[in-house]
Every structure is written in C-alpha cells, then in structure tokens.
Amino acid sequence: MGLYYAQKSDFGYSLLFCTEMMCDFKFYIGVIFLFFLVIFLMKIAFTPKRLKGIKWVVLCIVFAIFISISYTFFVSLFYSAELQGDILSYEIGFPIIETLYRTLILFFLLWISRSIFRAIFRNVNFVK
C-alpha cells in the first residue's frame, strides 16, 4: 500500500526511480571496486610502501561512492523535471549527464587498467 502512494506522488515516484537507478548503478560501483581491490593487492605485492597504497585505494573508493551518489541525484533531478512537465530539460539534460558520467567512468577504468599493466610489466625486459 505504501508503494502505491509513493508511486502516486511526484516526490515519492522520483525517490522510487532514484532507488532503481542506484540498483542499476551498483554494477558500475562493483566493477570499480573490483579494480580497486586488484590494484590494492598489486600495490602490496609490488611496492614496499604499503601505507601509501592503502591511502590511494581509500581515496579511489571515496571517489567511486561520490560518483554513484551524484549520478543518482542528477538522474532523479531530471526525472522530477519530466514529471513536472519540463520535457525539454529532461530530453536535453539527462543524456548530457548520462554521457558525462559514462565517459568519466570509462576514463577512470582505463586509467586503472593502465596502472595495472604498468605494475605488472614494470620489471619486465622485452629486449634481450
């Protein structure tokens, strides 16, 4: 019954959509967290400065949480604008925000994979 009333009001429906988007976005957070875990283990294995590696991983996890929360906020904001009848801001603003965040996540994952490959192949001599 509470779900029915939440769907009837604009704010409740926006919160419901926000929760749904957060569940969809957990996939990205899981992938980013998996990369952080791999880099953390590699930093412990390849560098003697373990404390510096731990600070770096904590910073990356905080960055991933910030991305997920801000993305969910902006998506719910544009969805609320659509429910209030402002279709133009939804149709223009939502794709811009979605593209911006997907590009940010893509560059972030590429940067992490670059760090992984540099850590793996740091001491490998290809020319003999």
CSV table of C-alpha atoms in Angstrom, one decimal:
chain,number,residue,atom,x,y,z
A,1,MET,CA,0.0,0.0,0.0
A,2,GLY,CA,2.8,2.4,0.8
A,3,LEU,CA,4.4,1.7,-2.6
A,4,TYR,CA,1.1,2.7,-4.3
A,5,TYR,CA,1.1,6.0,-2.5
A,6,ALA,CA,4.8,6.5,-3.3
A,7,GLN,CA,4.1,6.0,-6.9
A,8,LYS,CA,1.2,8.4,-6.9
A,9,SER,CA,3.1,11.4,-5.6
A,10,ASP,CA,5.8,13.1,-7.7
A,11,PHE,CA,8.4,13.1,-5.0
A,12,GLY,CA,7.7,9.5,-3.9
A,13,TYR,CA,7.9,8.3,-7.5
A,14,SER,CA,11.2,10.3,-8.0
A,15,LEU,CA,12.6,8.6,-4.9
A,16,LEU,CA,11.5,5.2,-6.2
A,17,PHE,CA,13.2,5.9,-9.6
A,18,CYS,CA,16.3,7.2,-7.7
A,19,THR,CA,16.5,3.9,-5.8
A,20,GLU,CA,16.0,1.9,-9.0
A,21,MET,CA,18.8,3.9,-10.7
A,22,MET,CA,21.0,3.2,-7.7
A,23,CYS,CA,20.5,-0.5,-8.1
A,24,ASP,CA,21.4,-0.3,-11.8
A,25,PHE,CA,24.5,1.8,-10.9
A,26,LYS,CA,25.7,-0.8,-8.4
A,27,PHE,CA,27.1,-2.7,-11.3
A,28,TYR,CA,29.5,0.2,-12.1
A,29,ILE,CA,30.5,0.5,-8.5
A,30,GLY,CA,31.1,-3.2,-8.2
A,31,VAL,CA,33.4,-3.1,-11.3
A,32,ILE,CA,35.3,-0.1,-10.0
A,33,PHE,CA,35.6,-1.7,-6.5
A,34,LEU,CA,36.9,-4.9,-8.1
A,35,PHE,CA,39.6,-2.9,-10.0
A,36,PHE,CA,40.5,-1.1,-6.7
A,37,LEU,CA,40.9,-4.5,-5.0
A,38,VAL,CA,43.2,-5.8,-7.7
A,39,ILE,CA,45.3,-2.6,-7.7
A,40,PHE,CA,45.4,-2.7,-3.9
A,41,LEU,CA,46.7,-6.3,-3.9
A,42,MET,CA,49.2,-5.4,-6.6
A,43,LYS,CA,50.5,-2.4,-4.7
A,44,ILE,CA,51.0,-4.6,-1.7
A,45,ALA,CA,52.8,-7.2,-3.8
A,46,PHE,CA,55.0,-4.9,-5.8
A,47,THR,CA,55.8,-1.9,-3.5
A,48,PRO,CA,57.3,-1.8,0.0
A,49,LYS,CA,55.3,1.4,0.8
A,50,ARG,CA,52.1,-0.3,1.9
A,51,LEU,CA,50.6,2.6,3.7
A,52,LYS,CA,50.7,4.8,0.6
A,53,GLY,CA,48.9,2.1,-1.3
A,54,ILE,CA,46.1,1.9,1.3
A,55,LYS,CA,45.6,5.6,1.2
A,56,TRP,CA,45.3,5.5,-2.6
A,57,VAL,CA,42.7,2.7,-2.5
A,58,VAL,CA,40.6,4.5,0.1
A,59,LEU,CA,40.7,7.7,-2.0
A,60,CYS,CA,39.5,5.7,-5.0
A,61,ILE,CA,36.7,4.1,-3.1
A,62,VAL,CA,35.5,7.5,-1.8
A,63,PHE,CA,35.7,8.8,-5.4
A,64,ALA,CA,33.5,5.8,-6.6
A,65,ILE,CA,30.9,6.5,-3.9
A,66,PHE,CA,30.8,10.2,-4.8
A,67,ILE,CA,30.3,9.3,-8.5
A,68,SER,CA,27.4,6.9,-7.7
A,69,ILE,CA,25.6,9.4,-5.3
A,70,SER,CA,26.0,12.4,-7.6
A,71,TYR,CA,24.8,10.4,-10.6
A,72,THR,CA,21.8,9.2,-8.8
A,73,PHE,CA,21.0,12.8,-7.6
A,74,PHE,CA,21.2,14.3,-11.1
A,75,VAL,CA,19.1,11.5,-12.7
A,76,SER,CA,16.4,11.9,-10.1
A,77,LEU,CA,16.5,15.7,-10.5
A,78,PHE,CA,15.9,15.4,-14.3
A,79,TYR,CA,13.3,12.7,-13.8
A,80,SER,CA,11.5,15.0,-11.4
A,81,ALA,CA,11.6,17.8,-14.1
A,82,GLU,CA,10.0,15.4,-16.5
A,83,LEU,CA,7.2,14.6,-14.0
A,84,GLN,CA,6.5,18.3,-13.6
A,85,GLY,CA,6.1,18.7,-17.3
A,86,ASP,CA,9.5,20.2,-18.2
A,87,ILE,CA,10.2,17.7,-21.0
A,88,LEU,CA,12.8,19.8,-22.7
A,89,SER,CA,15.2,19.9,-19.8
A,90,TYR,CA,14.8,16.1,-19.3
A,91,GLU,CA,15.4,15.3,-23.0
A,92,ILE,CA,18.4,17.6,-23.2
A,93,GLY,CA,19.9,17.4,-19.7
A,94,PHE,CA,19.5,13.7,-19.0
A,95,PRO,CA,21.6,12.5,-22.0
A,96,ILE,CA,24.3,15.0,-21.3
A,97,ILE,CA,24.6,13.9,-17.6
A,98,GLU,CA,24.5,10.2,-18.5
A,99,THR,CA,27.1,10.6,-21.2
A,100,LEU,CA,29.3,12.7,-18.9
A,101,TYR,CA,29.2,10.1,-16.2
A,102,ARG,CA,29.7,7.1,-18.5
A,103,THR,CA,32.7,8.9,-20.1
A,104,LEU,CA,34.1,9.7,-16.6
A,105,ILE,CA,33.8,6.0,-15.6
A,106,LEU,CA,35.3,4.8,-18.8
A,107,PHE,CA,38.4,7.1,-18.4
A,108,PHE,CA,38.7,6.0,-14.8
A,109,LEU,CA,38.6,2.3,-15.7
A,110,LEU,CA,41.2,2.9,-18.5
A,111,TRP,CA,43.4,4.8,-16.0
A,112,ILE,CA,43.1,1.9,-13.5
A,113,SER,CA,43.9,-0.7,-16.2
A,114,ARG,CA,46.9,1.3,-17.3
A,115,SER,CA,48.1,1.3,-13.7
A,116,ILE,CA,47.6,-2.5,-13.5
A,117,PHE,CA,49.7,-3.1,-16.7
A,118,ARG,CA,52.4,-0.7,-15.5
A,119,ALA,CA,52.6,-2.6,-12.2
A,120,ILE,CA,52.7,-6.0,-13.9
A,121,PHE,CA,55.3,-5.1,-16.6
A,122,ARG,CA,57.4,-2.7,-14.6
A,123,ASN,CA,60.4,-5.0,-14.3
A,124,VAL,CA,59.9,-7.0,-17.5
A,125,ASN,CA,62.7,-6.5,-20.0
A,126,PHE,CA,61.4,-7.2,-23.5
A,127,VAL,CA,64.7,-6.6,-25.3
A,128,LYS,CA,67.3,-9.3,-24.6
